[in-house]
Coordinates of C-alpha atoms and ligand atoms in Angstrom, one line a residue:
I22 CA 7.2 6.6 -19.9
D23 CA 9.7 4.1 -21.3
T24 CA 8.1 1.3 -23.2
A25 CA 9.4 -2.1 -24.1
V26 CA 7.6 -4.9 -26.0
V27 CA 8.5 -8.6 -25.6
P28 CA 6.3 -10.7 -28.0
H29 CA 6.0 -14.2 -26.6
Q30 CA 5.6 -15.5 -30.2
N31 CA 9.3 -14.8 -30.7
Y32 CA 10.3 -17.4 -28.1
A33 CA 10.3 -21.2 -28.5
T34 CA 9.3 -22.0 -25.0
R35 CA 7.6 -20.3 -22.0
D36 CA 10.9 -20.5 -20.0
L37 CA 12.8 -18.6 -22.7
F38 CA 10.0 -15.9 -22.9
D39 CA 10.0 -15.6 -19.1
V40 CA 13.8 -15.1 -19.0
A41 CA 13.7 -12.5 -21.8
L42 CA 10.8 -10.6 -20.1
A43 CA 12.5 -10.7 -16.7
D44 CA 15.7 -9.4 -18.2
V45 CA 13.9 -6.4 -19.6
V46 CA 12.0 -5.7 -16.4
A47 CA 15.1 -6.1 -14.2
R48 CA 16.9 -3.3 -16.2
Y49 CA 14.6 -0.9 -14.3
Q50 CA 15.4 -2.3 -10.9
P51 CA 11.7 -1.8 -10.1
D52 CA 10.5 -1.3 -6.5
L53 CA 7.2 -2.8 -7.7
V54 CA 6.0 -4.7 -10.7
V55 CA 2.4 -3.9 -11.5
M56 CA 0.6 -6.3 -13.8
A57 CA -2.5 -5.0 -15.7
G58 CA -4.3 -7.2 -18.2
F59 CA -1.3 -9.5 -18.4
M60 CA -2.6 -12.8 -19.8
R61 CA 0.4 -15.1 -19.9
I62 CA 1.0 -17.5 -17.0
L63 CA 4.4 -16.6 -15.6
G64 CA 6.8 -19.5 -14.6
E65 CA 9.4 -19.7 -11.9
Q66 CA 12.0 -18.1 -14.2
F67 CA 10.0 -14.8 -13.9
V68 CA 8.3 -15.1 -10.6
N69 CA 11.4 -16.0 -8.5
R70 CA 13.1 -12.8 -9.6
F71 CA 10.3 -10.4 -8.5
E72 CA 8.4 -12.3 -5.9
G73 CA 7.2 -10.2 -3.0
R74 CA 7.3 -7.0 -5.1
M75 CA 4.9 -8.0 -7.9
I76 CA 1.2 -7.5 -7.9
N77 CA -1.8 -8.3 -10.1
I78 CA -5.4 -7.1 -10.3
H79 CA -7.8 -9.9 -11.0
P80 CA -11.5 -9.4 -12.0
S81 CA -13.2 -11.5 -9.2
L82 CA -13.4 -11.7 -5.5
L83 CA -10.6 -14.3 -5.0
P84 CA -10.5 -17.1 -4.0
A85 CA -13.7 -17.3 -6.1
F86 CA -13.2 -17.6 -9.9
P87 CA -9.5 -17.7 -10.5
G88 CA -8.4 -18.0 -14.1
T89 CA -10.2 -16.5 -17.1
H90 CA -13.9 -15.7 -18.0
T91 CA -14.6 -14.6 -14.5
H92 CA -17.6 -12.5 -15.2
A93 CA -19.5 -15.2 -17.1
R94 CA -18.6 -17.7 -14.4
A95 CA -19.9 -15.3 -11.7
L96 CA -23.2 -14.9 -13.6
D97 CA -23.5 -18.7 -14.1
A98 CA -22.9 -19.3 -10.4
G99 CA -25.6 -16.7 -9.5
V100 CA -23.5 -14.8 -7.0
K101 CA -25.0 -11.6 -5.7
T102 CA -21.6 -9.9 -5.1
H103 CA -18.7 -9.7 -7.5
G104 CA -15.6 -7.5 -7.7
C105 CA -11.9 -7.4 -8.1
T106 CA -8.8 -8.4 -6.1
V107 CA -5.2 -7.1 -5.9
H108 CA -2.9 -9.9 -4.9
L109 CA 0.8 -10.7 -4.7
V110 CA 1.9 -12.8 -7.7
T111 CA 3.3 -16.1 -6.8
S112 CA 4.0 -19.3 -8.8
E113 CA 0.5 -20.5 -8.0
L114 CA -1.9 -18.8 -10.4
D115 CA -4.2 -16.1 -8.8
A116 CA -3.4 -17.6 -5.4
G117 CA -0.9 -15.2 -3.9
P118 CA -1.7 -13.3 -0.7
I119 CA -4.7 -10.9 -1.1
I120 CA -3.8 -7.2 -0.6
A121 CA -7.1 -5.4 -1.3
Q122 CA -10.6 -6.0 -2.8
A123 CA -13.5 -4.0 -4.0
S124 CA -17.0 -5.4 -4.5
V125 CA -20.0 -4.5 -6.6
P126 CA -23.5 -5.9 -6.6
V127 CA -24.7 -8.2 -9.3
L128 CA -28.0 -6.8 -10.6
A129 CA -31.0 -8.5 -12.2
G130 CA -30.6 -8.4 -15.9
D131 CA -26.8 -8.2 -15.8
D132 CA -24.8 -9.7 -18.7
V133 CA -21.0 -9.9 -19.0
A134 CA -20.8 -6.4 -20.6
T135 CA -22.7 -4.6 -17.8
L136 CA -21.1 -6.6 -15.0
S137 CA -17.6 -6.3 -16.3
A138 CA -18.1 -2.5 -16.8
R139 CA -19.2 -2.1 -13.2
V140 CA -16.2 -4.1 -11.9
L141 CA -13.8 -2.1 -14.1
V142 CA -14.8 1.2 -12.5
E143 CA -13.7 -0.3 -9.2
E144 CA -10.5 -1.7 -10.7
H145 CA -9.6 1.8 -11.8
R146 CA -10.1 3.1 -8.2
L147 CA -8.6 0.3 -6.3
Y148 CA -5.3 -0.3 -8.2
P149 CA -3.9 3.2 -8.1
R150 CA -4.7 3.4 -4.4
V151 CA -2.9 0.1 -3.7
V152 CA 0.2 1.2 -5.7
Q153 CA 0.2 4.6 -3.8
D154 CA -0.1 2.8 -0.5
W155 CA 2.6 0.3 -1.3
L156 CA 5.1 3.0 -2.4
A157 CA 4.3 5.1 0.6
G158 CA 5.1 2.1 2.8
N159 CA 1.6 2.2 4.3
F160 CA 1.1 -1.6 4.2
D161 CA 0.5 -3.3 7.5
Q162 CA 3.1 -5.5 9.0
R163 CA 1.2 -8.7 8.1
L164 CA 1.4 -8.0 4.4
R165 CA 5.1 -7.1 4.6
E166 CA 5.7 -10.4 6.3
L167 CA 3.7 -12.2 3.7
A168 CA 5.7 -10.5 1.0
A169 CA 9.0 -11.3 2.6
R170 CA 8.0 -14.9 3.1
E171 CA 7.1 -15.2 -0.6
C172 CA 10.6 -14.0 -1.7
Ligands
NHR210 N1 1.5 -15.9 -13.3 C1 1.7 -16.4 -12.1 N2 2.8 -17.1 -11.9 N3 0.9 -16.1 -11.0 C2 -0.2 -15.4 -11.2 O1 -1.0 -15.2 -10.1 C3 -0.5 -14.8 -12.4 C4 0.4 -15.1 -13.5 C5 0.1 -14.6 -14.8 C6 -1.0 -13.8 -15.0 C7 -3.1 -12.8 -14.2 C8 -4.3 -13.7 -14.2 C9 -5.6 -12.9 -14.1 O2 -5.6 -11.8 -13.6 C10 -1.9 -13.6 -14.0 C11 -1.6 -14.1 -12.7 C12 -3.9 -15.4 -17.6 C13 -4.3 -16.7 -17.3 C14 -4.2 -17.8 -18.4 O3 -4.8 -18.8 -18.3 C15 -4.6 -17.0 -16.0 C16 -4.7 -16.0 -15.0 C17 -4.3 -14.7 -15.3 C18 -4.0 -14.4 -16.6 N4 -3.4 -17.5 -19.5 C19 -3.3 -18.5 -20.6 C20 -1.8 -19.0 -20.7 O4 -1.7 -20.1 -21.2 C21 -3.6 -17.8 -21.9 C22 -5.0 -17.3 -21.9 C23 -5.3 -16.4 -23.1 O5 -4.3 -16.1 -23.9 O6 -6.4 -16.0 -23.3 O7 -0.9 -18.3 -20.3 O8 -6.7 -13.5 -14.6

């Protein structure tokens, strides 16, 4: 598998980093851009070029707990069900159309370590399944319309 590294520290502004990263990704003419553990908010310079064919997995049941520290916030809120969400990436953070979700119970005595580990098991099941379905063209019409509208 080809690898490229684009360190954001090398760029003076977010926009310059976004353009540099997008240029590298565009070289591959990707059918699908799959974000995993990507922790930099992407601006229009990146999103506009791949919108509708870029997905992210987020460790909460969106729209609950967008952003960071999701497991601690779920525990603080006392929710009984938590999980992960695969969504289309749009310019609005963690707010793109939801593609798929998996849920786990929150158990008495859970801390961030035990809860995040339970969610991660589901992330590893859900994400490959979504990618496989996407590339097989198995997504329903509604999602294709949402993806097209976001372009
Ligand atoms: N970019 C866009 N435009 N839209 C989304 O939906 C995005 C995105 C970039 C990343 C992943 C998301 C997550 O799964 C993601 C979704 C990082 C932050 C964040 O606050 C927020 C959400 C996500 C990832 N990043 C800080 C920043 O200033 C840095 C935080 C840190 O370094 O720890 O970029 O949770």
